[in-house]
Coordinates of C-alpha atoms and ligand atoms in Angstrom, one line a residue:
M1 CA 30.8 44.5 45.3
P2 CA 33.1 42.6 47.5
E3 CA 36.6 42.0 46.1
K4 CA 37.3 38.6 44.5
V5 CA 40.8 38.6 46.0
R6 CA 41.0 39.3 49.7
I7 CA 44.2 39.4 51.6
N8 CA 44.5 37.7 54.9
S9 CA 47.3 39.7 56.6
A10 CA 47.9 42.0 59.5
D11 CA 49.5 44.4 57.0
V12 CA 46.2 44.9 55.1
K13 CA 43.1 46.6 56.3
Y14 CA 39.7 46.8 54.5
T15 CA 37.8 49.9 55.5
E16 CA 34.5 51.0 54.1
K17 CA 36.3 53.3 51.6
H18 CA 39.7 51.9 51.2
I19 CA 42.1 48.9 51.0
E20 CA 45.0 50.0 53.0
S21 CA 48.3 48.1 53.0
R22 CA 51.6 48.4 54.7
Y23 CA 54.4 47.6 52.3
C24 CA 58.2 47.4 52.6
Y25 CA 59.8 48.7 49.4
R26 CA 63.3 47.3 49.0
T27 CA 65.8 48.8 46.6
A28 CA 69.5 49.4 46.5
S29 CA 72.0 52.2 45.7
V30 CA 75.2 51.4 43.9
R31 CA 78.6 53.0 44.0
R32 CA 81.2 52.3 41.4
D33 CA 84.9 52.3 41.9
G34 CA 86.6 51.4 38.7
D35 CA 85.5 47.9 38.0
A36 CA 84.1 47.2 41.5
F37 CA 80.6 48.0 42.8
T38 CA 79.4 48.6 46.3
V39 CA 75.7 47.9 46.6
T40 CA 73.8 49.2 49.6
P41 CA 70.3 47.8 50.1
S42 CA 67.7 50.1 51.6
S43 CA 64.1 49.7 52.6
T44 CA 61.3 52.2 52.9
E45 CA 58.0 51.6 54.6
F46 CA 55.0 52.6 52.4
T47 CA 51.3 52.8 53.2
F48 CA 49.2 52.3 50.1
R49 CA 45.5 53.3 49.9
T50 CA 43.2 52.2 47.1
E51 CA 39.7 53.6 47.0
R52 CA 37.3 50.7 46.7
K53 CA 34.4 52.5 45.0
V54 CA 34.7 52.1 41.2
P55 CA 33.3 55.1 39.5
R56 CA 31.2 55.3 36.3
L57 CA 33.8 56.0 33.6
G58 CA 33.3 58.1 30.5
V59 CA 35.9 57.9 27.7
M60 CA 36.1 60.6 25.0
L61 CA 38.1 59.5 22.0
V62 CA 39.7 62.0 19.6
G63 CA 39.4 60.3 16.2
W64 CA 36.2 58.4 17.3
G65 CA 35.2 57.7 13.7
G66 CA 38.6 56.1 12.8
N67 CA 39.5 52.4 12.7
N68 CA 40.5 52.2 16.4
G69 CA 37.7 54.5 17.6
T70 CA 35.0 52.5 15.9
T71 CA 36.5 49.1 16.7
V72 CA 36.9 49.7 20.4
T73 CA 33.4 51.1 20.7
A74 CA 32.0 48.2 18.7
A75 CA 34.0 45.6 20.8
V76 CA 32.7 47.0 24.0
L77 CA 29.1 47.1 22.7
A78 CA 29.4 43.5 21.4
N79 CA 30.7 42.3 24.8
K80 CA 28.1 44.2 26.7
L81 CA 25.3 42.7 24.6
G82 CA 27.0 39.2 24.7
L83 CA 26.9 39.0 20.9
T84 CA 27.8 36.0 18.9
W85 CA 28.1 35.9 15.1
R86 CA 28.7 33.5 12.3
T87 CA 31.9 33.5 10.1
K88 CA 33.1 31.1 7.5
T89 CA 35.0 29.3 10.3
G90 CA 32.1 29.0 12.7
M91 CA 30.4 31.0 15.5
K92 CA 32.4 33.6 17.3
K93 CA 31.7 35.2 20.6
A94 CA 32.7 38.7 21.8
N95 CA 35.7 38.7 24.1
Y96 CA 38.5 40.9 25.3
Y97 CA 41.5 38.9 24.1
G98 CA 44.6 41.2 24.0
S99 CA 43.7 43.1 27.1
L100 CA 46.3 42.8 29.8
L101 CA 43.8 43.5 32.5
E102 CA 40.9 41.4 31.2
S103 CA 42.6 38.5 29.6
S104 CA 45.9 37.9 31.2
T105 CA 46.5 36.4 34.7
V106 CA 48.8 36.8 37.7
C107 CA 49.9 34.1 40.1
L108 CA 48.6 34.7 43.7
G109 CA 50.5 31.8 45.3
S110 CA 50.0 28.1 45.9
G111 CA 46.8 26.3 46.9
P112 CA 46.0 22.7 47.5
D113 CA 46.0 22.0 43.8
G114 CA 49.1 23.9 42.9
E115 CA 49.6 27.5 41.8
V116 CA 46.5 29.8 41.7
Y117 CA 46.1 32.3 38.9
T118 CA 43.6 35.1 38.7
P119 CA 42.8 37.7 36.0
F120 CA 44.6 41.0 36.5
R121 CA 41.2 42.7 36.8
D122 CA 40.4 40.9 40.0
L123 CA 43.5 42.1 41.9
L124 CA 42.0 45.5 42.7
P125 CA 38.6 47.1 42.2
M126 CA 38.6 48.5 38.7
V127 CA 36.3 49.6 35.9
H128 CA 34.9 46.8 33.7
P129 CA 35.2 47.7 30.0
N130 CA 31.5 46.8 29.5
D131 CA 30.6 49.7 31.8
I132 CA 32.6 52.4 29.9
V133 CA 30.5 55.1 28.3
F134 CA 32.1 56.4 25.0
D135 CA 31.8 59.7 23.3
G136 CA 34.3 61.7 21.1
W137 CA 35.2 63.9 18.3
D138 CA 36.2 63.4 14.6
I139 CA 36.8 65.7 11.7
S140 CA 34.8 63.2 9.7
S141 CA 31.0 63.5 10.2
L142 CA 30.1 59.8 9.5
D143 CA 28.1 58.2 12.3
L144 CA 29.8 55.2 13.9
G145 CA 27.7 52.7 12.1
R146 CA 29.0 54.0 8.7
A147 CA 32.4 54.7 10.0
M148 CA 32.7 51.0 11.2
E149 CA 31.8 49.9 7.7
R150 CA 34.4 52.3 6.3
A151 CA 37.0 50.8 8.6
Q152 CA 36.6 47.2 7.2
V153 CA 37.8 45.6 10.5
L154 CA 34.9 43.6 11.9
D155 CA 33.1 40.7 10.2
W156 CA 30.1 41.8 8.2
S157 CA 27.6 39.7 10.2
L158 CA 28.8 41.3 13.4
Q159 CA 28.5 44.8 11.8
E160 CA 24.9 44.0 10.9
K161 CA 24.1 43.2 14.6
L162 CA 25.9 46.3 15.8
R163 CA 24.7 48.8 13.2
P164 CA 21.4 49.8 14.9
H165 CA 23.4 50.8 18.1
M166 CA 26.5 52.2 16.4
S167 CA 24.6 54.5 14.0
Q168 CA 23.1 56.3 16.9
L169 CA 26.6 57.5 17.9
K170 CA 27.9 60.6 16.1
P171 CA 31.3 62.2 16.6
R172 CA 31.4 65.8 17.8
P173 CA 33.0 68.4 15.4
S174 CA 36.7 68.7 15.9
I175 CA 39.8 70.9 15.5
Y176 CA 41.4 70.6 12.0
I177 CA 44.7 72.3 11.2
P178 CA 45.5 70.8 7.8
D179 CA 49.3 71.4 8.2
F180 CA 49.5 68.9 11.0
I181 CA 48.2 65.8 9.3
A182 CA 48.7 64.5 5.7
A183 CA 47.1 66.4 2.9
N184 CA 45.4 63.2 1.8
Q185 CA 43.1 63.5 4.9
K186 CA 41.4 66.6 3.6
Q187 CA 38.5 64.9 1.9
R188 CA 37.2 63.4 5.2
A189 CA 37.4 66.7 7.1
D190 CA 33.7 67.8 7.0
N191 CA 33.0 68.1 10.8
L192 CA 34.9 71.0 12.1
I193 CA 34.9 73.6 14.9
G194 CA 35.5 77.1 13.6
G195 CA 37.0 80.1 15.3
S196 CA 40.3 80.9 16.8
K197 CA 42.5 78.4 18.7
A198 CA 41.3 79.8 22.0
E199 CA 37.7 79.4 21.0
Q200 CA 38.3 75.9 19.8
V201 CA 39.9 74.9 23.1
D202 CA 36.9 76.5 24.9
Q203 CA 34.5 74.4 22.7
I204 CA 36.4 71.2 23.6
R205 CA 36.1 72.1 27.3
R206 CA 32.3 72.7 26.8
D207 CA 32.0 69.3 25.0
I208 CA 33.7 67.5 28.0
R209 CA 31.3 69.2 30.5
D210 CA 28.3 68.5 28.2
F211 CA 29.2 64.8 28.0
R212 CA 29.8 64.5 31.7
K213 CA 26.4 66.1 32.4
K214 CA 24.4 64.2 29.8
S215 CA 25.9 60.8 30.4
G216 CA 26.0 61.1 34.2
V217 CA 29.5 59.6 34.4
D218 CA 31.6 60.3 37.4
K219 CA 34.9 60.7 35.6
V220 CA 36.1 61.5 32.1
I221 CA 39.3 60.4 30.4
V222 CA 40.3 61.8 27.0
L223 CA 42.4 59.7 24.6
W224 CA 43.9 60.7 21.3
T225 CA 43.5 58.0 18.6
A226 CA 43.3 60.4 15.7
N227 CA 45.7 60.7 12.9
T228 CA 49.4 60.9 13.5
E229 CA 50.5 64.5 13.3
R230 CA 53.8 66.0 12.3
F231 CA 56.1 66.9 15.1
C232 CA 55.5 70.3 16.6
D233 CA 58.4 72.7 16.8
V234 CA 59.3 73.2 20.4
L235 CA 60.1 76.9 20.7
P236 CA 61.2 79.0 23.7
G237 CA 58.5 81.5 24.6
V238 CA 55.8 79.5 22.6
N239 CA 55.3 76.1 24.1
D240 CA 58.1 75.6 26.6
T241 CA 56.1 76.4 29.7
A242 CA 52.4 76.1 30.7
E243 CA 52.1 79.9 30.7
N244 CA 53.6 80.3 27.3
L245 CA 51.6 77.5 25.9
L246 CA 48.3 78.9 27.2
N247 CA 49.4 82.3 25.8
S248 CA 50.1 80.8 22.4
I249 CA 46.7 79.3 22.3
Q250 CA 45.3 82.8 22.8
T251 CA 47.5 84.4 20.1
G252 CA 47.4 81.5 17.6
G253 CA 51.0 80.3 17.8
E254 CA 52.4 76.9 16.9
V255 CA 50.1 74.5 18.9
S256 CA 49.0 71.2 17.4
P257 CA 45.4 70.0 17.6
S258 CA 46.5 67.1 19.8
T259 CA 48.1 69.6 22.3
M260 CA 45.0 71.7 22.2
F261 CA 43.0 68.7 23.3
A262 CA 45.5 67.9 26.0
V263 CA 45.3 71.5 27.3
A264 CA 41.5 71.4 27.3
S265 CA 41.4 68.0 29.1
V266 CA 43.9 69.1 31.7
L267 CA 42.0 72.3 32.3
E268 CA 38.9 70.2 32.9
G269 CA 40.8 67.9 35.3
C270 CA 40.6 65.0 32.9
A271 CA 43.5 62.6 32.3
Y272 CA 44.8 62.7 28.7
I273 CA 46.4 59.8 26.9
N274 CA 48.2 60.1 23.5
G275 CA 47.9 57.0 21.4
S276 CA 49.9 58.4 18.5
P277 CA 53.6 59.1 18.1
Q278 CA 53.7 62.9 17.7
N279 CA 55.1 65.2 20.5
T280 CA 51.7 66.3 21.8
F281 CA 53.3 66.6 25.2
V282 CA 55.5 69.6 24.5
P283 CA 57.2 70.9 27.7
G284 CA 54.4 73.4 28.3
A285 CA 51.7 70.7 28.2
V286 CA 53.7 68.5 30.7
D287 CA 54.2 71.6 32.9
L288 CA 50.4 72.3 32.8
A289 CA 49.5 68.8 33.8
V290 CA 52.0 68.8 36.6
Q291 CA 50.8 72.2 37.9
R292 CA 47.2 70.9 37.8
G293 CA 47.9 67.4 39.2
V294 CA 46.3 65.7 36.2
F295 CA 47.5 62.5 34.7
I296 CA 49.0 62.4 31.2
G297 CA 50.3 59.3 29.4
G298 CA 51.6 58.1 26.1
D299 CA 53.0 58.0 23.5
D300 CA 51.8 55.7 20.7
F301 CA 50.0 52.4 21.3
K302 CA 52.4 49.5 21.5
S303 CA 50.4 47.0 19.6
G304 CA 52.2 44.9 16.9
Q305 CA 55.7 45.1 15.6
T306 CA 57.1 47.1 18.4
K307 CA 55.5 44.9 21.0
L308 CA 57.2 41.9 19.5
K309 CA 60.5 43.9 19.3
S310 CA 60.3 44.7 23.0
V311 CA 59.9 41.0 23.8
L312 CA 62.4 39.7 21.3
V313 CA 65.3 42.1 22.0
D314 CA 64.6 41.7 25.8
F315 CA 64.9 37.9 25.3
L316 CA 68.1 38.1 23.1
I317 CA 70.0 40.6 25.3
S318 CA 69.0 39.0 28.5
A319 CA 70.1 35.6 27.2
G320 CA 73.5 37.1 26.5
I321 CA 73.1 37.2 22.7
K322 CA 74.0 40.5 20.9
P323 CA 71.6 41.9 18.3
T324 CA 73.6 43.8 15.8
S325 CA 71.0 44.6 13.1
I326 CA 67.2 45.1 13.4
V327 CA 65.4 45.8 10.2
S328 CA 61.6 46.3 10.3
Y329 CA 59.4 46.6 7.2
N330 CA 55.6 47.3 7.4
H331 CA 53.0 47.7 4.9
L332 CA 49.4 48.6 5.7
G333 CA 46.4 49.8 3.7
N334 CA 44.1 51.5 6.2
N335 CA 43.7 55.3 6.7
D336 CA 46.5 55.3 9.2
G337 CA 48.8 53.9 6.4
L338 CA 47.5 56.6 4.0
N339 CA 48.3 59.3 6.5
L340 CA 51.7 57.8 7.3
S341 CA 52.6 57.8 3.6
A342 CA 53.3 61.5 3.9
P343 CA 57.0 62.2 4.9
Q344 CA 56.4 64.4 8.0
Q345 CA 53.9 62.0 9.6
F346 CA 56.1 59.0 8.8
R347 CA 58.9 60.8 10.5
S348 CA 56.9 61.0 13.7
K349 CA 56.3 57.2 13.6
E350 CA 59.9 56.5 12.7
I351 CA 61.1 58.4 15.8
S352 CA 58.6 56.7 18.0
K353 CA 59.7 53.3 16.8
S354 CA 63.4 54.0 16.9
N355 CA 64.3 54.2 20.6
V356 CA 62.5 51.0 21.7
V357 CA 65.7 48.9 22.2
D358 CA 67.9 51.5 23.9
D359 CA 67.3 50.6 27.5
M360 CA 67.9 46.9 26.8
V361 CA 71.1 47.7 24.9
Q362 CA 72.3 50.0 27.7
S363 CA 71.6 47.3 30.3
N364 CA 74.3 45.0 29.0
P365 CA 77.9 46.5 28.9
V366 CA 79.2 43.0 28.3
L367 CA 77.7 43.0 24.8
Y368 CA 77.8 46.7 24.0
R369 CA 80.5 49.4 24.4
P370 CA 79.2 52.8 25.7
G371 CA 77.3 54.5 22.9
E372 CA 77.2 51.3 20.7
K373 CA 73.8 50.3 19.3
P374 CA 72.5 47.8 16.8
D375 CA 71.8 49.1 13.3
H376 CA 68.0 49.8 13.4
C377 CA 65.9 50.6 10.3
V378 CA 62.1 51.0 10.1
V379 CA 60.3 51.2 6.7
I380 CA 56.5 51.8 6.4
K381 CA 54.7 51.6 3.0
Y382 CA 51.0 52.2 2.1
V383 CA 49.5 49.2 0.3
P384 CA 45.7 49.7 0.1
Y385 CA 44.8 46.0 -0.6
V386 CA 45.9 44.8 2.8
G387 CA 43.6 47.2 4.6
D388 CA 43.8 47.0 8.4
C389 CA 45.8 43.7 8.3
K390 CA 49.2 45.3 8.6
R391 CA 52.1 43.1 7.6
A392 CA 55.2 43.5 9.7
M393 CA 58.4 41.8 8.6
D394 CA 61.4 41.9 10.8
E395 CA 64.9 40.6 10.6
Y396 CA 67.0 40.4 13.7
T397 CA 70.7 39.5 13.2
S398 CA 72.7 38.8 16.3
E399 CA 76.3 37.9 17.1
I400 CA 76.6 34.6 19.0
M401 CA 79.5 32.7 20.4
M402 CA 82.9 32.7 18.7
G403 CA 81.9 35.0 15.8
G404 CA 78.8 33.1 14.9
T405 CA 75.7 34.8 13.5
N406 CA 72.1 34.1 14.4
T407 CA 69.3 35.5 12.2
V408 CA 65.6 35.5 13.1
A409 CA 63.1 36.5 10.4
L410 CA 59.5 37.2 11.4
H411 CA 56.3 37.7 9.5
N412 CA 53.5 39.2 11.6
T413 CA 50.0 39.9 10.3
C414 CA 48.8 42.4 12.8
E415 CA 45.0 43.2 12.3
D416 CA 46.0 46.6 13.7
S417 CA 42.8 47.9 15.2
L418 CA 41.9 44.6 16.9
L419 CA 45.3 44.8 18.6
A420 CA 45.0 48.4 19.5
S421 CA 41.5 48.4 20.9
P422 CA 42.2 46.2 24.0
I423 CA 45.2 48.5 24.6
I424 CA 43.0 51.5 24.6
L425 CA 40.8 49.8 27.2
D426 CA 43.8 48.9 29.4
L427 CA 45.1 52.5 29.1
V428 CA 42.0 54.1 30.4
I429 CA 41.2 51.5 33.0
L430 CA 44.7 51.6 34.4
T431 CA 44.7 55.4 34.4
E432 CA 41.4 55.4 36.3
L433 CA 42.7 52.9 38.8
C434 CA 45.8 55.0 39.4
Q435 CA 43.6 58.0 40.2
R436 CA 42.3 56.0 43.2
I437 CA 45.7 55.0 44.5
T438 CA 47.6 57.1 47.0
F439 CA 50.5 56.3 49.2
R440 CA 52.8 57.7 51.8
T441 CA 56.2 56.8 53.2
Q442 CA 57.4 56.4 56.7
D443 CA 59.1 59.8 56.7
D444 CA 56.3 61.7 54.8
P445 CA 52.9 61.4 56.5
V446 CA 51.0 63.1 53.8
F447 CA 49.4 60.9 51.2
Q448 CA 50.3 61.6 47.6
G449 CA 49.4 60.1 44.2
F450 CA 51.6 59.0 41.3
H451 CA 53.5 61.7 39.3
S452 CA 51.3 63.4 36.7
V453 CA 53.4 61.8 34.0
L454 CA 52.0 58.3 34.4
S455 CA 54.9 56.1 33.5
L456 CA 53.0 53.0 34.7
L457 CA 51.4 53.0 31.3
S458 CA 54.7 52.2 29.6
F459 CA 53.8 48.6 28.9
L460 CA 51.1 49.9 26.6
C461 CA 53.1 52.5 24.8
K462 CA 55.8 52.4 22.1
A463 CA 57.6 55.6 23.3
P464 CA 56.9 55.7 27.0
L465 CA 56.5 59.1 28.5
V466 CA 58.2 59.3 31.9
P467 CA 58.8 62.1 34.4
Q468 CA 61.9 64.2 33.6
G469 CA 65.0 62.4 34.7
A470 CA 63.3 59.0 35.2
P471 CA 64.6 56.0 33.2
V472 CA 62.6 54.9 30.2
V473 CA 61.9 51.2 30.3
N474 CA 60.9 49.5 27.0
A475 CA 61.6 45.9 28.0
F476 CA 58.3 44.1 27.9
F477 CA 58.7 41.9 30.9
R478 CA 60.0 44.6 33.1
Q479 CA 57.1 46.8 32.2
R480 CA 54.6 44.1 32.9
A481 CA 56.3 43.3 36.2
C482 CA 56.0 46.9 37.2
I483 CA 52.2 47.0 36.8
E484 CA 51.8 43.6 38.6
N485 CA 54.1 44.5 41.5
V486 CA 52.5 48.0 42.0
M487 CA 49.2 46.3 42.3
R488 CA 50.6 43.7 44.6
A489 CA 52.0 46.5 46.8
C490 CA 48.5 47.9 47.0
L491 CA 47.5 44.5 48.6
G492 CA 50.6 44.3 50.8
L493 CA 51.9 41.4 48.8
P494 CA 55.7 41.2 48.0
P495 CA 56.8 41.6 44.4
Q496 CA 56.5 38.5 42.3
N497 CA 60.0 37.0 42.5
H498 CA 59.5 33.7 40.7
M499 CA 62.0 32.1 43.0
Q500 CA 59.7 29.3 44.2
L501 CA 62.1 28.4 46.9
E502 CA 59.5 26.2 48.6
H503 CA 59.7 23.9 45.6
K504 CA 63.5 23.8 45.5
M505 CA 64.2 22.6 49.1
K506 CA 64.7 19.3 50.7
R507 CA 62.6 20.4 53.8
S508 CA 59.9 22.9 53.3
F509 CA 59.6 25.9 55.6
M510 CA 55.9 26.5 54.8
H511 CA 54.3 24.2 57.3
S512 CA 51.2 26.2 58.0
D513 CA 49.7 26.0 54.5
E514 CA 47.7 22.9 53.8
N515 CA 49.5 22.7 50.5
H516 CA 52.8 22.4 52.3
M517 CA 51.7 20.2 55.1
L518 CA 54.1 17.5 56.0
H519 CA 52.8 14.0 55.2
P520 CA 54.1 10.8 56.8
I521 CA 55.7 8.4 54.4
F522 CA 57.3 5.1 55.2
M523 CA 60.5 4.6 53.3
N524 CA 63.8 3.0 53.6
G525 CA 62.6 1.2 56.6
K526 CA 61.6 4.3 58.6
M527 CA 58.9 7.0 58.8
E528 CA 59.8 10.3 57.1
H529 CA 57.8 13.5 56.7
I530 CA 57.7 15.4 53.4
N531 CA 55.4 17.9 51.8
K532 CA 53.3 17.5 48.6
Y533 CA 56.0 19.0 46.4
Q534 CA 58.8 16.9 47.6
S535 CA 60.0 13.6 46.3
V536 CA 62.4 11.2 47.9
K537 CA 64.7 8.5 46.7
C538 CA 64.0 5.1 48.3
I539 CA 64.9 1.5 47.7
D540 CA 62.0 -0.7 46.7
M541 CA 61.6 -4.3 47.8
N542 CA 63.7 -5.5 44.8
G543 CA 66.5 -3.3 45.9
H544 CA 65.9 -0.7 43.0
E545 CA 66.2 3.0 43.6
K546 CA 62.8 4.7 43.2
I547 CA 61.4 8.2 43.4
R548 CA 58.4 8.5 45.7
H549 CA 56.0 11.5 46.0
T550 CA 54.0 12.0 49.1
V551 CA 50.5 12.1 47.9
S552 CA 50.9 9.7 45.0
Ligands
NAD601 P1 42.4 56.2 11.4 O1 43.0 57.1 10.4 O2 41.5 55.1 11.0 O3 41.6 57.1 12.4 C1 41.9 58.4 12.8 C2 40.7 59.2 12.9 O4 41.1 60.5 13.3 C3 40.0 59.4 11.5 O5 38.7 59.1 11.6 C4 40.2 60.9 11.3 O6 39.2 61.5 10.6 C5 40.3 61.5 12.7 N1 41.0 62.7 12.9 C6 42.1 63.2 12.3 N2 42.5 64.4 12.8 C7 41.6 64.7 13.8 C8 41.4 65.7 14.7 N3 42.2 66.7 14.7 N4 40.3 65.6 15.6 C9 39.5 64.6 15.5 N5 39.6 63.6 14.7 C10 40.6 63.6 13.8 O7 43.6 55.6 12.2 P2 43.6 54.4 13.3 O8 44.0 53.2 12.6 O9 42.4 54.4 14.1 O10 44.8 54.9 14.2 C11 44.7 56.0 15.0 C12 46.0 56.5 15.5 O11 46.6 55.5 16.4 C13 47.1 56.8 14.4 O12 47.8 57.9 14.8 C14 48.0 55.6 14.5 O13 49.3 55.8 14.1 C15 47.9 55.3 16.0 N6 48.3 54.0 16.3 C16 47.6 52.9 15.9 C17 48.0 51.6 16.2 C18 47.2 50.4 15.8 O14 47.7 49.3 16.0 N7 46.0 50.5 15.3 C19 49.2 51.4 16.9 C20 49.9 52.5 17.4 C21 49.4 53.8 17.1

């Protein structure tokens, strides 16, 4: 299908297979001498290549029968079938609200009627969620129709329409090591793979191959949306290198189910994304992914409270206000909440939620001394009655001018799985797109892809996984700008700079564009030329000062 957005530039070439762009990447290096900085700008010429053919994508979810697993599968089915359903507030129609790629827009530039926006999904050729084929594993044997009912997320009338389709889907048996998730999960564990750890990993690999063959998909991405596990002990000789990790799987050492899935996926050449907070990516798992050149991404979907935190703290600190205390309470009543009511699993979540403001704090040495941080406390309680409608209550206290205090208190009802599902879609679609992007620099003629640790996914994750030594960015708008600007680079477009200089000048420099064409206007007794966006002061017939716009 031809692209909806086509670039008219000598720097961009459309071949049968690729969109190829020439792009100048500008950055700067900084030297510090006491209080003074020397900044040296530099520029590197890149060539980006994006494969135009969009493959048929298969997604295998670990925890397919859970709230997120059933909700994302149901949402895609409902969209694909164009379903509508009645609720007490009227008719509803399936949509992808909450998806960055499907439901948010980017500005392409100016047209005759002002700024032109397009959905993210139209920037580059990418998989449409309706075309994703789902499969997956769960330790619970319920088919997806019954599992959707258990989840209590979707309106009943929608469930009735979806049930005939959903009940045909059955999760594959999975790996269950009771020690890694809460003891309260035991009663649903009736769909299990037996054997040793090595045999279990082999079975997962066979499942991936079986799905690929039977469904006819071109690519498979595996995503963990199963229960939060306890942290895995990182032990030298056990899981610190790829070799030791593979060996521990053979000998039955300390390896979590989520890491076993990661290993199986990487060995099958499938990207693996971790939507939960635990340390699935022990050093050996990262090492294996890097060795095999397979993408891994995570950790922990950024859906509700943390997303808001990464916006709010970004806003406060970048406005020069100093948050000094951040207190976050949650209560939720779904199975995730039940699992998190166990101390070790809660600890994983607490760690994942705790570092989210660090980069923003460190970015402002005017407000914070080295090592200084706001007080930050996270509490999670299990309250069955609220089900999937998690309540998140936050209090942000900040120091303002002259010893003043500003307190913001927020109450956020999250509908957890409906917020997480579009994020799952964005994660897999973005990962797939990144698999089709390669680039080279002026000094290195060989095309390469992104690093195996796919930090571009940071926007979607609470505790972003980045290549060793790379800075972790949690700030919401920086993360979003990164995705947008990388996609723009693939189209040879400059980064979005929001300067809008053309609207801030007395005489425009953009004469070629119709939008910025100069129009003759008779004023103050003589003929002037101004563009559509300009206004001029003139004296009317009564001698009053008046603002005139060209076209009006
Ligand atoms: P859920 O408990 O409803 O679903 C998890 C599913 O995983 C269950 O069906 C369970 O049987 C299954 N499971 C457990 N261990 C398994 C294993 N080893 N193999 C296969 N299946 C297994 O939870 P959920 O609400 O769908 O959330 C899933 C995960 O996503 C949780 O870890 C949660 O912390 C994380 N998360 C959720 C959100 C959100 O907004 N919903 C946000 C961030 C992170």
